[in-house]
Amino acid sequence: MLVCGTAFDPRTTTAVELRGVGEITAESLLGLSQLANVRTLLVSDSTFSDAGWAALMEVVRGLPVSELGVSGCALGPRHAADLADYVVSAGGSLTTLRCGSNPGMVGELDRHGRLKTPDAHIEGFRQLCEALKPSQVTEVDFSGCGLGPLGAGCVADYVRNAIAAIVSINCLANKFGEEGLSTLLASIKDTSVRSLCGLIEGQTVADFSGQNLGPIDCKIMAAEFAFQGFIA
């Protein structure tokens, strides 16, 4: 069964990873619905046509996906709102959501595709955080999503009110400043959260190079070490 030009066996495939496949269309995803056992679906460093994104959102609703990744896919505000709808429909099956390296999902980009104004499109992200509260998601990646202080506030509110025992949130490479950092650190106090850097239990190696990290990110790492998170 072909998905974006890659062959998968419908009988045995439980994980699909599509990296750097260019523009993803509805036609290129036709075979995905036949992979009935897929639990991990990771798409990265690619883009979606409008129809391709709509097809993905439709197909994943019919699969037992527990880990969904759409990192580095040039997602915008409407994609955040669509992900919110998907999280609600997924019920308890989804436990991991990765949507990092999409600065235009919350922020405004300049003509070169770089983050210009954090929090410029906060509403879709707020919807996503609200949808995550009653979900069973315990790991989420919001790194490089164009978050400012308002975005940090949305994440903090999600953490404080989540039903699931959140373990790891990746908040690196955003622009929420000291105010946002203080809000985040206050929100995770006395919770199950063990990492704000996207680390998971048992991980022994982490490579933070090439992520355009700044002083706030160093403070996040230092804070994680201080509260005895996964950085040790």
mmCIF file with all atom_site columns, C-alpha atoms in Angstrom:
data_model
loop_
_atom_site.group_PDB
_atom_site.id
_atom_site.type_symbol
_atom_site.label_atom_id
_atom_site.label_alt_id
_atom_site.label_comp_id
_atom_site.label_asym_id
_atom_site.label_entity_id
_atom_site.label_seq_id
_atom_site.pdbx_PDB_ins_code
_atom_site.Cartn_x
_atom_site.Cartn_y
_atom_site.Cartn_z
_atom_site.occupancy
_atom_site.B_iso_or_equiv
_atom_site.pdbx_formal_charge
_atom_site.auth_seq_id
_atom_site.auth_comp_id
_atom_site.auth_asym_id
_atom_site.auth_atom_id
_atom_site.pdbx_PDB_model_num
ATOM 1   C CA . MET A 1 1   ? 0.000   0.000  0.000  1.00 0.00 ? 1   MET A CA 1
ATOM 2   C CA . LEU A 1 2   ? 1.493   3.338  -1.092 1.00 0.00 ? 2   LEU A CA 1
ATOM 3   C CA . VAL A 1 3   ? 1.421   6.443  1.101  1.00 0.00 ? 3   VAL A CA 1
ATOM 4   C CA . CYS A 1 4   ? 3.229   9.456  -0.360 1.00 0.00 ? 4   CYS A CA 1
ATOM 5   C CA . GLY A 1 5   ? 5.142   7.103  -2.628 1.00 0.00 ? 5   GLY A CA 1
ATOM 6   C CA . THR A 1 6   ? 6.316   4.790  0.168  1.00 0.00 ? 6   THR A CA 1
ATOM 7   C CA . ALA A 1 7   ? 5.102   1.211  0.386  1.00 0.00 ? 7   ALA A CA 1
ATOM 8   C CA . PHE A 1 8   ? 3.627   -0.120 3.632  1.00 0.00 ? 8   PHE A CA 1
ATOM 9   C CA . ASP A 1 9   ? 2.207   -3.548 4.490  1.00 0.00 ? 9   ASP A CA 1
ATOM 10  C CA . PRO A 1 10  ? -1.408  -3.149 5.726  1.00 0.00 ? 10  PRO A CA 1
ATOM 11  C CA . ARG A 1 11  ? -1.108  -6.329 7.788  1.00 0.00 ? 11  ARG A CA 1
ATOM 12  C CA . THR A 1 12  ? 1.972   -5.426 9.814  1.00 0.00 ? 12  THR A CA 1
ATOM 13  C CA . THR A 1 13  ? 2.441   -1.643 9.716  1.00 0.00 ? 13  THR A CA 1
ATOM 14  C CA . THR A 1 14  ? 1.932   0.045  13.088 1.00 0.00 ? 14  THR A CA 1
ATOM 15  C CA . ALA A 1 15  ? 4.077   3.130  12.456 1.00 0.00 ? 15  ALA A CA 1
ATOM 16  C CA . VAL A 1 16  ? 4.251   5.483  9.476  1.00 0.00 ? 16  VAL A CA 1
ATOM 17  C CA . GLU A 1 17  ? 6.901   8.200  9.233  1.00 0.00 ? 17  GLU A CA 1
ATOM 18  C CA . LEU A 1 18  ? 6.886   10.652 6.347  1.00 0.00 ? 18  LEU A CA 1
ATOM 19  C CA . ARG A 1 19  ? 9.825   13.037 6.387  1.00 0.00 ? 19  ARG A CA 1
ATOM 20  C CA . GLY A 1 20  ? 10.655  15.590 3.727  1.00 0.00 ? 20  GLY A CA 1
ATOM 21  C CA . VAL A 1 21  ? 8.178   14.273 1.156  1.00 0.00 ? 21  VAL A CA 1
ATOM 22  C CA . GLY A 1 22  ? 7.299   17.670 -0.315 1.00 0.00 ? 22  GLY A CA 1
ATOM 23  C CA . GLU A 1 23  ? 3.671   18.711 -0.697 1.00 0.00 ? 23  GLU A CA 1
ATOM 24  C CA . ILE A 1 24  ? 1.220   16.134 0.596  1.00 0.00 ? 24  ILE A CA 1
ATOM 25  C CA . THR A 1 25  ? -1.989  15.899 -1.421 1.00 0.00 ? 25  THR A CA 1
ATOM 26  C CA . ALA A 1 26  ? -5.233  14.055 -0.820 1.00 0.00 ? 26  ALA A CA 1
ATOM 27  C CA . GLU A 1 27  ? -4.308  11.584 -3.547 1.00 0.00 ? 27  GLU A CA 1
ATOM 28  C CA . SER A 1 28  ? -0.975  10.743 -1.919 1.00 0.00 ? 28  SER A CA 1
ATOM 29  C CA . LEU A 1 29  ? -2.760  9.793  1.305  1.00 0.00 ? 29  LEU A CA 1
ATOM 30  C CA . LEU A 1 30  ? -5.331  7.459  -0.248 1.00 0.00 ? 30  LEU A CA 1
ATOM 31  C CA . GLY A 1 31  ? -3.514  4.354  0.983  1.00 0.00 ? 31  GLY A CA 1
ATOM 32  C CA . LEU A 1 32  ? -3.294  5.566  4.590  1.00 0.00 ? 32  LEU A CA 1
ATOM 33  C CA . SER A 1 33  ? -6.855  4.589  5.455  1.00 0.00 ? 33  SER A CA 1
ATOM 34  C CA . GLN A 1 34  ? -6.014  0.964  4.591  1.00 0.00 ? 34  GLN A CA 1
ATOM 35  C CA . LEU A 1 35  ? -3.346  0.782  7.308  1.00 0.00 ? 35  LEU A CA 1
ATOM 36  C CA . ALA A 1 36  ? -5.806  -0.160 10.025 1.00 0.00 ? 36  ALA A CA 1
ATOM 37  C CA . ASN A 1 37  ? -3.174  -0.929 12.675 1.00 0.00 ? 37  ASN A CA 1
ATOM 38  C CA . VAL A 1 38  ? -1.267  2.354  12.593 1.00 0.00 ? 38  VAL A CA 1
ATOM 39  C CA . ARG A 1 39  ? -0.654  3.761  16.052 1.00 0.00 ? 39  ARG A CA 1
ATOM 40  C CA . THR A 1 40  ? 2.211   6.126  15.279 1.00 0.00 ? 40  THR A CA 1
ATOM 41  C CA . LEU A 1 41  ? 1.893   8.646  12.444 1.00 0.00 ? 41  LEU A CA 1
ATOM 42  C CA . LEU A 1 42  ? 4.703   11.178 12.110 1.00 0.00 ? 42  LEU A CA 1
ATOM 43  C CA . VAL A 1 43  ? 4.864   13.739 9.323  1.00 0.00 ? 43  VAL A CA 1
ATOM 44  C CA . SER A 1 44  ? 7.723   16.253 9.330  1.00 0.00 ? 44  SER A CA 1
ATOM 45  C CA . ASP A 1 45  ? 9.554   18.748 7.125  1.00 0.00 ? 45  ASP A CA 1
ATOM 46  C CA . SER A 1 46  ? 6.779   18.600 4.525  1.00 0.00 ? 46  SER A CA 1
ATOM 47  C CA . THR A 1 47  ? 3.795   20.714 3.497  1.00 0.00 ? 47  THR A CA 1
ATOM 48  C CA . PHE A 1 48  ? 0.121   20.037 2.880  1.00 0.00 ? 48  PHE A CA 1
ATOM 49  C CA . SER A 1 49  ? -2.190  21.164 0.141  1.00 0.00 ? 49  SER A CA 1
ATOM 50  C CA . ASP A 1 50  ? -5.562  22.252 1.532  1.00 0.00 ? 50  ASP A CA 1
ATOM 51  C CA . ALA A 1 51  ? -7.116  19.008 0.322  1.00 0.00 ? 51  ALA A CA 1
ATOM 52  C CA . GLY A 1 52  ? -4.176  17.006 1.670  1.00 0.00 ? 52  GLY A CA 1
ATOM 53  C CA . TRP A 1 53  ? -4.577  18.433 5.149  1.00 0.00 ? 53  TRP A CA 1
ATOM 54  C CA . ALA A 1 54  ? -8.329  17.827 5.088  1.00 0.00 ? 54  ALA A CA 1
ATOM 55  C CA . ALA A 1 55  ? -7.675  14.234 4.007  1.00 0.00 ? 55  ALA A CA 1
ATOM 56  C CA . LEU A 1 56  ? -5.218  13.693 6.855  1.00 0.00 ? 56  LEU A CA 1
ATOM 57  C CA . MET A 1 57  ? -7.675  15.011 9.432  1.00 0.00 ? 57  MET A CA 1
ATOM 58  C CA . GLU A 1 58  ? -10.368 12.727 8.053  1.00 0.00 ? 58  GLU A CA 1
ATOM 59  C CA . VAL A 1 59  ? -8.222  9.597  7.814  1.00 0.00 ? 59  VAL A CA 1
ATOM 60  C CA . VAL A 1 60  ? -6.687  9.793  11.299 1.00 0.00 ? 60  VAL A CA 1
ATOM 61  C CA . ARG A 1 61  ? -10.155 9.822  12.814 1.00 0.00 ? 61  ARG A CA 1
ATOM 62  C CA . GLY A 1 62  ? -10.592 6.266  11.543 1.00 0.00 ? 62  GLY A CA 1
ATOM 63  C CA . LEU A 1 63  ? -7.237  4.951  12.777 1.00 0.00 ? 63  LEU A CA 1
ATOM 64  C CA . PRO A 1 64  ? -6.163  3.916  16.308 1.00 0.00 ? 64  PRO A CA 1
ATOM 65  C CA . VAL A 1 65  ? -3.443  6.586  16.370 1.00 0.00 ? 65  VAL A CA 1
ATOM 66  C CA . SER A 1 66  ? -1.863  7.156  19.779 1.00 0.00 ? 66  SER A CA 1
ATOM 67  C CA . GLU A 1 67  ? 1.027   9.356  18.559 1.00 0.00 ? 67  GLU A CA 1
ATOM 68  C CA . LEU A 1 68  ? 0.497   12.055 15.921 1.00 0.00 ? 68  LEU A CA 1
ATOM 69  C CA . GLY A 1 69  ? 3.273   14.308 14.686 1.00 0.00 ? 69  GLY A CA 1
ATOM 70  C CA . VAL A 1 70  ? 3.056   17.185 12.214 1.00 0.00 ? 70  VAL A CA 1
ATOM 71  C CA . SER A 1 71  ? 6.296   19.008 12.995 1.00 0.00 ? 71  SER A CA 1
ATOM 72  C CA . GLY A 1 72  ? 7.860   21.433 10.546 1.00 0.00 ? 72  GLY A CA 1
ATOM 73  C CA . CYS A 1 73  ? 4.879   21.336 8.194  1.00 0.00 ? 73  CYS A CA 1
ATOM 74  C CA . ALA A 1 74  ? 4.259   25.088 7.790  1.00 0.00 ? 74  ALA A CA 1
ATOM 75  C CA . LEU A 1 75  ? 1.071   24.901 9.828  1.00 0.00 ? 75  LEU A CA 1
ATOM 76  C CA . GLY A 1 76  ? -0.960  28.028 10.484 1.00 0.00 ? 76  GLY A CA 1
ATOM 77  C CA . PRO A 1 77  ? -3.780  29.147 12.808 1.00 0.00 ? 77  PRO A CA 1
ATOM 78  C CA . ARG A 1 78  ? -6.502  27.150 11.056 1.00 0.00 ? 78  ARG A CA 1
ATOM 79  C CA . HIS A 1 79  ? -4.431  23.994 11.402 1.00 0.00 ? 79  HIS A CA 1
ATOM 80  C CA . ALA A 1 80  ? -4.294  24.527 15.162 1.00 0.00 ? 80  ALA A CA 1
ATOM 81  C CA . ALA A 1 81  ? -8.087  24.756 15.230 1.00 0.00 ? 81  ALA A CA 1
ATOM 82  C CA . ASP A 1 82  ? -8.357  21.601 13.115 1.00 0.00 ? 82  ASP A CA 1
ATOM 83  C CA . LEU A 1 83  ? -6.031  19.776 15.502 1.00 0.00 ? 83  LEU A CA 1
ATOM 84  C CA . ALA A 1 84  ? -8.277  20.867 18.362 1.00 0.00 ? 84  ALA A CA 1
ATOM 85  C CA . ASP A 1 85  ? -11.255 19.254 16.634 1.00 0.00 ? 85  ASP A CA 1
ATOM 86  C CA . TYR A 1 86  ? -9.236  16.101 16.022 1.00 0.00 ? 86  TYR A CA 1
ATOM 87  C CA . VAL A 1 87  ? -8.110  15.853 19.668 1.00 0.00 ? 87  VAL A CA 1
ATOM 88  C CA . VAL A 1 88  ? -11.753 16.011 20.761 1.00 0.00 ? 88  VAL A CA 1
ATOM 89  C CA . SER A 1 89  ? -12.764 13.304 18.282 1.00 0.00 ? 89  SER A CA 1
ATOM 90  C CA . ALA A 1 90  ? -9.812  11.061 19.220 1.00 0.00 ? 90  ALA A CA 1
ATOM 91  C CA . GLY A 1 91  ? -11.165 10.517 22.718 1.00 0.00 ? 91  GLY A CA 1
ATOM 92  C CA . GLY A 1 92  ? -8.759  8.473  24.824 1.00 0.00 ? 92  GLY A CA 1
ATOM 93  C CA . SER A 1 93  ? -6.710  6.966  22.020 1.00 0.00 ? 93  SER A CA 1
ATOM 94  C CA . LEU A 1 94  ? -4.313  9.890  21.488 1.00 0.00 ? 94  LEU A CA 1
ATOM 95  C CA . THR A 1 95  ? -1.501  10.150 24.052 1.00 0.00 ? 95  THR A CA 1
ATOM 96  C CA . THR A 1 96  ? 1.209   12.094 22.189 1.00 0.00 ? 96  THR A CA 1
ATOM 97  C CA . LEU A 1 97  ? 0.897   15.182 19.970 1.00 0.00 ? 97  LEU A CA 1
ATOM 98  C CA . ARG A 1 98  ? 3.884   16.721 18.213 1.00 0.00 ? 98  ARG A CA 1
ATOM 99  C CA . CYS A 1 99  ? 3.391   19.979 16.325 1.00 0.00 ? 99  CYS A CA 1
ATOM 100 C CA . GLY A 1 100 ? 6.697   21.770 16.899 1.00 0.00 ? 100 GLY A CA 1
ATOM 101 C CA . SER A 1 101 ? 8.651   23.905 14.418 1.00 0.00 ? 101 SER A CA 1
ATOM 102 C CA . ASN A 1 102 ? 5.512   25.588 13.095 1.00 0.00 ? 102 ASN A CA 1
ATOM 103 C CA . PRO A 1 103 ? 6.092   29.240 14.075 1.00 0.00 ? 103 PRO A CA 1
ATOM 104 C CA . GLY A 1 104 ? 3.150   30.440 11.960 1.00 0.00 ? 104 GLY A CA 1
ATOM 105 C CA . MET A 1 105 ? 0.711   28.335 13.946 1.00 0.00 ? 105 MET A CA 1
ATOM 106 C CA . VAL A 1 106 ? 0.544   31.016 16.640 1.00 0.00 ? 106 VAL A CA 1
ATOM 107 C CA . GLY A 1 107 ? 2.872   33.774 15.485 1.00 0.00 ? 107 GLY A CA 1
ATOM 108 C CA . GLU A 1 108 ? 2.962   36.160 12.530 1.00 0.00 ? 108 GLU A CA 1
ATOM 109 C CA . LEU A 1 109 ? 5.783   35.475 10.059 1.00 0.00 ? 109 LEU A CA 1
ATOM 110 C CA . ASP A 1 110 ? 7.810   37.926 8.006  1.00 0.00 ? 110 ASP A CA 1
ATOM 111 C CA . ARG A 1 111 ? 8.246   37.570 4.258  1.00 0.00 ? 111 ARG A CA 1
ATOM 112 C CA . HIS A 1 112 ? 11.195  35.241 4.815  1.00 0.00 ? 112 HIS A CA 1
ATOM 113 C CA . GLY A 1 113 ? 9.133   32.849 6.920  1.00 0.00 ? 113 GLY A CA 1
ATOM 114 C CA . ARG A 1 114 ? 10.728  33.880 10.203 1.00 0.00 ? 114 ARG A CA 1
ATOM 115 C CA . LEU A 1 115 ? 8.792   34.681 13.354 1.00 0.00 ? 115 LEU A CA 1
ATOM 116 C CA . LYS A 1 116 ? 7.899   38.369 13.436 1.00 0.00 ? 116 LYS A CA 1
ATOM 117 C CA . THR A 1 117 ? 5.186   38.687 16.107 1.00 0.00 ? 117 THR A CA 1
ATOM 118 C CA . PRO A 1 118 ? 4.535   36.007 18.751 1.00 0.00 ? 118 PRO A CA 1
ATOM 119 C CA . ASP A 1 119 ? 0.921   35.349 19.819 1.00 0.00 ? 119 ASP A CA 1
ATOM 120 C CA . ALA A 1 120 ? -0.480  37.106 16.727 1.00 0.00 ? 120 ALA A CA 1
ATOM 121 C CA . HIS A 1 121 ? -2.858  34.196 16.043 1.00 0.00 ? 121 HIS A CA 1
ATOM 122 C CA . ILE A 1 122 ? -3.555  32.954 19.546 1.00 0.00 ? 122 ILE A CA 1
ATOM 123 C CA . GLU A 1 123 ? -7.196  31.882 19.184 1.00 0.00 ? 123 GLU A CA 1
ATOM 124 C CA . GLY A 1 124 ? -6.608  28.607 17.313 1.00 0.00 ? 124 GLY A CA 1
ATOM 125 C CA . PHE A 1 125 ? -3.903  27.646 19.800 1.00 0.00 ? 125 PHE A CA 1
ATOM 126 C CA . ARG A 1 126 ? -6.197  28.480 22.696 1.00 0.00 ? 126 ARG A CA 1
ATOM 127 C CA . GLN A 1 127 ? -8.782  26.120 21.189 1.00 0.00 ? 127 GLN A CA 1
ATOM 128 C CA . LEU A 1 128 ? -6.143  23.396 20.945 1.00 0.00 ? 128 LEU A CA 1
ATOM 129 C CA . CYS A 1 129 ? -5.136  23.777 24.596 1.00 0.00 ? 129 CYS A CA 1
ATOM 130 C CA . GLU A 1 130 ? -8.786  23.690 25.655 1.00 0.00 ? 130 GLU A CA 1
ATOM 131 C CA . ALA A 1 131 ? -9.313  20.489 23.654 1.00 0.00 ? 131 ALA A CA 1
ATOM 132 C CA . LEU A 1 132 ? -6.267  18.902 25.293 1.00 0.00 ? 132 LEU A CA 1
ATOM 133 C CA . LYS A 1 133 ? -7.524  19.421 28.852 1.00 0.00 ? 133 LYS A CA 1
ATOM 134 C CA . PRO A 1 134 ? -9.967  16.463 28.919 1.00 0.00 ? 134 PRO A CA 1
ATOM 135 C CA . SER A 1 135 ? -7.817  14.320 26.615 1.00 0.00 ? 135 SER A CA 1
ATOM 136 C CA . GLN A 1 136 ? -5.427  11.490 27.518 1.00 0.00 ? 136 GLN A CA 1
ATOM 137 C CA . VAL A 1 137 ? -2.407  13.247 25.989 1.00 0.00 ? 137 VAL A CA 1
ATOM 138 C CA . THR A 1 138 ? 0.632   13.032 28.277 1.00 0.00 ? 138 THR A CA 1
ATOM 139 C CA . GLU A 1 139 ? 3.348   14.253 25.886 1.00 0.00 ? 139 GLU A CA 1
ATOM 140 C CA . VAL A 1 140 ? 3.062   17.339 23.698 1.00 0.00 ? 140 VAL A CA 1
ATOM 141 C CA . ASP A 1 141 ? 5.502   19.336 21.580 1.00 0.00 ? 141 ASP A CA 1
ATOM 142 C CA . PHE A 1 142 ? 4.854   23.077 21.198 1.00 0.00 ? 142 PHE A CA 1
ATOM 143 C CA . SER A 1 143 ? 8.477   24.026 20.476 1.00 0.00 ? 143 SER A CA 1
ATOM 144 C CA . GLY A 1 144 ? 8.976   26.771 17.931 1.00 0.00 ? 144 GLY A CA 1
ATOM 145 C CA . CYS A 1 145 ? 5.259   27.445 17.494 1.00 0.00 ? 145 CYS A CA 1
ATOM 146 C CA . GLY A 1 146 ? 5.434   31.227 17.824 1.00 0.00 ? 146 GLY A CA 1
ATOM 147 C CA . LEU A 1 147 ? 4.293   31.367 21.432 1.00 0.00 ? 147 LEU A CA 1
ATOM 148 C CA . GLY A 1 148 ? 4.571   34.592 23.400 1.00 0.00 ? 148 GLY A CA 1
ATOM 149 C CA . PRO A 1 149 ? 3.292   35.380 26.913 1.00 0.00 ? 149 PRO A CA 1
ATOM 150 C CA . LEU A 1 150 ? -0.303  34.660 25.886 1.00 0.00 ? 150 LEU A CA 1
ATOM 151 C CA . GLY A 1 151 ? 0.678   31.305 24.429 1.00 0.00 ? 151 GLY A CA 1
ATOM 152 C CA . ALA A 1 152 ? 2.598   30.446 27.588 1.00 0.00 ? 152 ALA A CA 1
ATOM 153 C CA . GLY A 1 153 ? -0.527  31.325 29.537 1.00 0.00 ? 153 GLY A CA 1
ATOM 154 C CA . CYS A 1 154 ? -2.592  28.927 27.424 1.00 0.00 ? 154 CYS A CA 1
ATOM 155 C CA . VAL A 1 155 ? -0.100  26.124 28.065 1.00 0.00 ? 155 VAL A CA 1
ATOM 156 C CA . ALA A 1 156 ? -0.079  26.892 31.789 1.00 0.00 ? 156 ALA A CA 1
ATOM 157 C CA . ASP A 1 157 ? -3.877  26.813 31.937 1.00 0.00 ? 157 ASP A CA 1
ATOM 158 C CA . TYR A 1 158 ? -3.862  23.484 30.082 1.00 0.00 ? 158 TYR A CA 1
ATOM 159 C CA . VAL A 1 159 ? -1.361  21.987 32.531 1.00 0.00 ? 159 VAL A CA 1
ATOM 160 C CA . ARG A 1 160 ? -3.310  23.145 35.585 1.00 0.00 ? 160 ARG A CA 1
ATOM 161 C CA . ASN A 1 161 ? -6.589  21.715 34.301 1.00 0.00 ? 161 ASN A CA 1
ATOM 162 C CA . ALA A 1 162 ? -5.516  18.585 32.410 1.00 0.00 ? 162 ALA A CA 1
ATOM 163 C CA . ILE A 1 163 ? -7.262  15.325 33.231 1.00 0.00 ? 163 ILE A CA 1
ATOM 164 C CA . ALA A 1 164 ? -4.312  13.194 32.111 1.00 0.00 ? 164 ALA A CA 1
ATOM 165 C CA . ALA A 1 165 ? -1.024  13.069 34.015 1.00 0.00 ? 165 ALA A CA 1
ATOM 166 C CA . ILE A 1 166 ? 1.108   15.161 31.650 1.00 0.00 ? 166 ILE A CA 1
ATOM 167 C CA . VAL A 1 167 ? 4.743   14.085 31.737 1.00 0.00 ? 167 VAL A CA 1
ATOM 168 C CA . SER A 1 168 ? 6.518   16.064 29.015 1.00 0.00 ? 168 SER A CA 1
ATOM 169 C CA . ILE A 1 169 ? 5.893   19.362 27.233 1.00 0.00 ? 169 ILE A CA 1
ATOM 170 C CA . ASN A 1 170 ? 8.378   20.879 24.811 1.00 0.00 ? 170 ASN A CA 1
ATOM 171 C CA . CYS A 1 171 ? 8.223   24.672 25.064 1.00 0.00 ? 171 CYS A CA 1
ATOM 172 C CA . LEU A 1 172 ? 11.662  25.486 23.681 1.00 0.00 ? 172 LEU A CA 1
ATOM 173 C CA . ALA A 1 173 ? 12.374  27.954 20.853 1.00 0.00 ? 173 ALA A CA 1
ATOM 174 C CA . ASN A 1 174 ? 9.460   30.260 21.620 1.00 0.00 ? 174 ASN A CA 1
ATOM 175 C CA . LYS A 1 175 ? 9.366   33.961 22.535 1.00 0.00 ? 175 LYS A CA 1
ATOM 176 C CA . PHE A 1 176 ? 7.397   34.193 25.764 1.00 0.00 ? 176 PHE A CA 1
ATOM 177 C CA . GLY A 1 177 ? 10.121  35.916 27.796 1.00 0.00 ? 177 GLY A CA 1
ATOM 178 C CA . GLU A 1 178 ? 10.567  36.039 31.552 1.00 0.00 ? 178 GLU A CA 1
ATOM 179 C CA . GLU A 1 179 ? 6.855   36.603 32.124 1.00 0.00 ? 179 GLU A CA 1
ATOM 180 C CA . GLY A 1 180 ? 5.854   33.494 30.203 1.00 0.00 ? 180 GLY A CA 1
ATOM 181 C CA . LEU A 1 181 ? 8.575   31.421 31.839 1.00 0.00 ? 181 LEU A CA 1
ATOM 182 C CA . SER A 1 182 ? 7.383   32.412 35.312 1.00 0.00 ? 182 SER A CA 1
ATOM 183 C CA . THR A 1 183 ? 3.816   31.502 34.342 1.00 0.00 ? 183 THR A CA 1
ATOM 184 C CA . LEU A 1 184 ? 4.881   28.095 33.046 1.00 0.00 ? 184 LEU A CA 1
ATOM 185 C CA . LEU A 1 185 ? 7.044   27.239 36.033 1.00 0.00 ? 185 LEU A CA 1
ATOM 186 C CA . ALA A 1 186 ? 4.271   28.183 38.439 1.00 0.00 ? 186 ALA A CA 1
ATOM 187 C CA . SER A 1 187 ? 1.799   26.006 36.547 1.00 0.00 ? 187 SER A CA 1
ATOM 188 C CA . ILE A 1 188 ? 3.868   22.822 36.727 1.00 0.00 ? 188 ILE A CA 1
ATOM 189 C CA . LYS A 1 189 ? 4.579   23.047 40.445 1.00 0.00 ? 189 LYS A CA 1
ATOM 190 C CA . ASP A 1 190 ? 3.255   19.949 42.231 1.00 0.00 ? 190 ASP A CA 1
ATOM 191 C CA . THR A 1 191 ? 2.119   18.370 38.941 1.00 0.00 ? 191 THR A CA 1
ATOM 192 C CA . SER A 1 192 ? 3.238   15.264 37.056 1.00 0.00 ? 192 SER A CA 1
ATOM 193 C CA . VAL A 1 193 ? 5.191   17.329 34.487 1.00 0.00 ? 193 VAL A CA 1
ATOM 194 C CA . ARG A 1 194 ? 8.844   16.286 34.457 1.00 0.00 ? 194 ARG A CA 1
ATOM 195 C CA . SER A 1 195 ? 10.097  18.137 31.383 1.00 0.00 ? 195 SER A CA 1
ATOM 196 C CA . LEU A 1 196 ? 9.550   21.435 29.584 1.00 0.00 ? 196 LEU A CA 1
ATOM 197 C CA . CYS A 1 197 ? 12.216  20.464 27.024 1.00 0.00 ? 197 CYS A CA 1
ATOM 198 C CA . GLY A 1 198 ? 10.384  17.530 25.462 1.00 0.00 ? 198 GLY A CA 1
ATOM 199 C CA . LEU A 1 199 ? 12.445  14.867 27.218 1.00 0.00 ? 199 LEU A CA 1
ATOM 200 C CA . ILE A 1 200 ? 10.934  11.546 28.220 1.00 0.00 ? 200 ILE A CA 1
ATOM 201 C CA . GLU A 1 201 ? 11.674  9.119  31.026 1.00 0.00 ? 201 GLU A CA 1
ATOM 202 C CA . GLY A 1 202 ? 14.683  6.911  30.348 1.00 0.00 ? 202 GLY A CA 1
ATOM 203 C CA . GLN A 1 203 ? 16.112  9.220  27.681 1.00 0.00 ? 203 GLN A CA 1
ATOM 204 C CA . THR A 1 204 ? 19.896  9.366  28.035 1.00 0.00 ? 204 THR A CA 1
ATOM 205 C CA . VAL A 1 205 ? 20.879  11.584 25.087 1.00 0.00 ? 205 VAL A CA 1
ATOM 206 C CA . ALA A 1 206 ? 19.383  14.893 23.914 1.00 0.00 ? 206 ALA A CA 1
ATOM 207 C CA . ASP A 1 207 ? 20.610  17.050 21.035 1.00 0.00 ? 207 ASP A CA 1
ATOM 208 C CA . PHE A 1 208 ? 19.454  20.671 21.279 1.00 0.00 ? 208 PHE A CA 1
ATOM 209 C CA . SER A 1 209 ? 21.670  21.933 18.449 1.00 0.00 ? 209 SER A CA 1
ATOM 210 C CA . GLY A 1 210 ? 20.187  23.634 15.409 1.00 0.00 ? 210 GLY A CA 1
ATOM 211 C CA . GLN A 1 211 ? 17.035  24.756 17.239 1.00 0.00 ? 211 GLN A CA 1
ATOM 212 C CA . ASN A 1 212 ? 17.903  28.468 17.424 1.00 0.00 ? 212 ASN A CA 1
ATOM 213 C CA . LEU A 1 213 ? 17.632  28.431 21.210 1.00 0.00 ? 213 LEU A CA 1
ATOM 214 C CA . GLY A 1 214 ? 18.047  31.591 23.272 1.00 0.00 ? 214 GLY A CA 1
ATOM 215 C CA . PRO A 1 215 ? 18.601  32.695 26.886 1.00 0.00 ? 215 PRO A CA 1
ATOM 216 C CA . ILE A 1 216 ? 15.053  31.782 27.954 1.00 0.00 ? 216 ILE A CA 1
ATOM 217 C CA . ASP A 1 217 ? 15.586  28.233 26.683 1.00 0.00 ? 217 ASP A CA 1
ATOM 218 C CA . CYS A 1 218 ? 18.709  27.940 28.812 1.00 0.00 ? 218 CYS A CA 1
ATOM 219 C CA . LYS A 1 219 ? 16.657  29.085 31.793 1.00 0.00 ? 219 LYS A CA 1
ATOM 220 C CA . ILE A 1 220 ? 14.027  26.434 31.003 1.00 0.00 ? 220 ILE A CA 1
ATOM 221 C CA . MET A 1 221 ? 16.743  23.770 31.043 1.00 0.00 ? 221 MET A CA 1
ATOM 222 C CA . ALA A 1 222 ? 18.194  25.134 34.268 1.00 0.00 ? 222 ALA A CA 1
ATOM 223 C CA . ALA A 1 223 ? 14.748  25.174 35.879 1.00 0.00 ? 223 ALA A CA 1
ATOM 224 C CA . GLU A 1 224 ? 14.132  21.591 34.795 1.00 0.00 ? 224 GLU A CA 1
ATOM 225 C CA . PHE A 1 225 ? 17.384  20.547 36.419 1.00 0.00 ? 225 PHE A CA 1
ATOM 226 C CA . ALA A 1 226 ? 16.408  22.427 39.590 1.00 0.00 ? 226 ALA A CA 1
ATOM 227 C CA . PHE A 1 227 ? 13.013  20.745 39.959 1.00 0.00 ? 227 PHE A CA 1
ATOM 228 C CA . GLN A 1 228 ? 14.650  17.356 39.279 1.00 0.00 ? 228 GLN A CA 1
ATOM 229 C CA . GLY A 1 229 ? 13.020  16.739 35.930 1.00 0.00 ? 229 GLY A CA 1
ATOM 230 C CA . PHE A 1 230 ? 14.442  14.542 33.204 1.00 0.00 ? 230 PHE A CA 1
ATOM 231 C CA . ILE A 1 231 ? 17.537  16.755 32.811 1.00 0.00 ? 231 ILE A CA 1
ATOM 232 C CA . ALA A 1 232 ? 19.928  15.401 35.417 1.00 0.00 ? 232 ALA A CA 1
#
